[in-house]
Coordinates of C-alpha atoms in Angstrom, one line a residue:
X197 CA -0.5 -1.4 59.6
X198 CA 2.4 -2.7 61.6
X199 CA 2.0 -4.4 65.0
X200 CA 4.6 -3.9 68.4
X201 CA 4.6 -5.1 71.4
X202 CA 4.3 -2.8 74.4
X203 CA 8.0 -3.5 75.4
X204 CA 8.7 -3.3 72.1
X205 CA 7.1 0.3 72.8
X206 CA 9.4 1.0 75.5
X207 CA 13.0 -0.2 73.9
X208 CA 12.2 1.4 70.3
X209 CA 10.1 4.4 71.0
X210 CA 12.2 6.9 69.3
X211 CA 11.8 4.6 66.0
X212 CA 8.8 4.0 66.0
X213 CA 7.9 7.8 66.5
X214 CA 10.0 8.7 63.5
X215 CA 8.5 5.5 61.3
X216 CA 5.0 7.3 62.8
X217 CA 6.0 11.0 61.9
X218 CA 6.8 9.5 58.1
X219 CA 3.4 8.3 58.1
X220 CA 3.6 4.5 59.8
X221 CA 0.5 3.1 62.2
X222 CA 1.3 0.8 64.7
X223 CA -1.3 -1.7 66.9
X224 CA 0.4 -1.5 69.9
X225 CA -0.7 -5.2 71.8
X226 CA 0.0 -6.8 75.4
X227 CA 0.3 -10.3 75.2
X228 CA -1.0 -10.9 72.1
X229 CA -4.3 -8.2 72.1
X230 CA -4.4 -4.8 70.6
X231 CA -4.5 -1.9 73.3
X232 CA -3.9 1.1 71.4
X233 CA -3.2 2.6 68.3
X234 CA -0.5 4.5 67.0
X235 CA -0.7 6.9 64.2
X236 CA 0.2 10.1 62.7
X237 CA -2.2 13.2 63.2
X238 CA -4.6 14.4 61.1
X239 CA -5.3 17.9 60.7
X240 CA -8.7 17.9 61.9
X241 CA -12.0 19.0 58.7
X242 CA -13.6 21.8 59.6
X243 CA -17.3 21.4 59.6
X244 CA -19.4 23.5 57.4
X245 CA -20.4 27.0 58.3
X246 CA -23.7 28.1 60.7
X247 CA -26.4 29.4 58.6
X248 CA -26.6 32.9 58.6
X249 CA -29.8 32.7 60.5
X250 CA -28.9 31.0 63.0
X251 CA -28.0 34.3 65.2
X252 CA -31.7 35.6 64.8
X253 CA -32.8 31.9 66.0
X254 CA -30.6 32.3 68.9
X255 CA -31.8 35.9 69.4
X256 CA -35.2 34.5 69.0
X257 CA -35.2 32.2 72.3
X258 CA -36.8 33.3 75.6
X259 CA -33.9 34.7 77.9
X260 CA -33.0 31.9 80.5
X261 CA -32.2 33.1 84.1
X262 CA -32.7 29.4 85.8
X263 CA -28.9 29.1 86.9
X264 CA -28.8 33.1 88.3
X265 CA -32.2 32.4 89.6
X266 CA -31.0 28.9 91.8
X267 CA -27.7 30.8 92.5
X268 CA -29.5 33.6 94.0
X269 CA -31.6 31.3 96.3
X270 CA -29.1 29.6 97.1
X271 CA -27.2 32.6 98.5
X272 CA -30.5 33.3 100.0
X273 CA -30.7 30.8 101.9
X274 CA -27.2 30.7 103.9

């Protein structure tokens, strides 16, 4: 992992975005303490798949009218 300086940030950026797009991290630091991290992305995992069931759980639940109910009282009451 490299290390620049925030004005090196500001006189370099287009080479340090290509060095980051070929797969370089930078620490970015102001006077001498990291602030921030630069680094290619990461295509993001994709978590594994609901259950099957969990539409009949969902199905399952009591039907919830709270918010139309408040909504309604509150429309009420103007």
């Amino acid at each position: 992992m490299e290390r620049a300086t925030v004005r090196e940030l500001h006189l370099r950026t287009s080479a340090l975005l290509k060095n980051v797009a070929e797969g370089a991290t930078y620490v970015i630091e102001s006077r001498g303490k990291p602030i921030a991290e630069l680094r290619p992305i990461t295509e993001r995992k994709r978590g594994r798949p609901l259950p099957a069931h969990i539409d009949d759980f969902a199905n399952s639940l009591p039907p919830s009218n709270d918010v139309d109910r408040i909504i309604s009282e509150m429309r009420d009451d103007e």
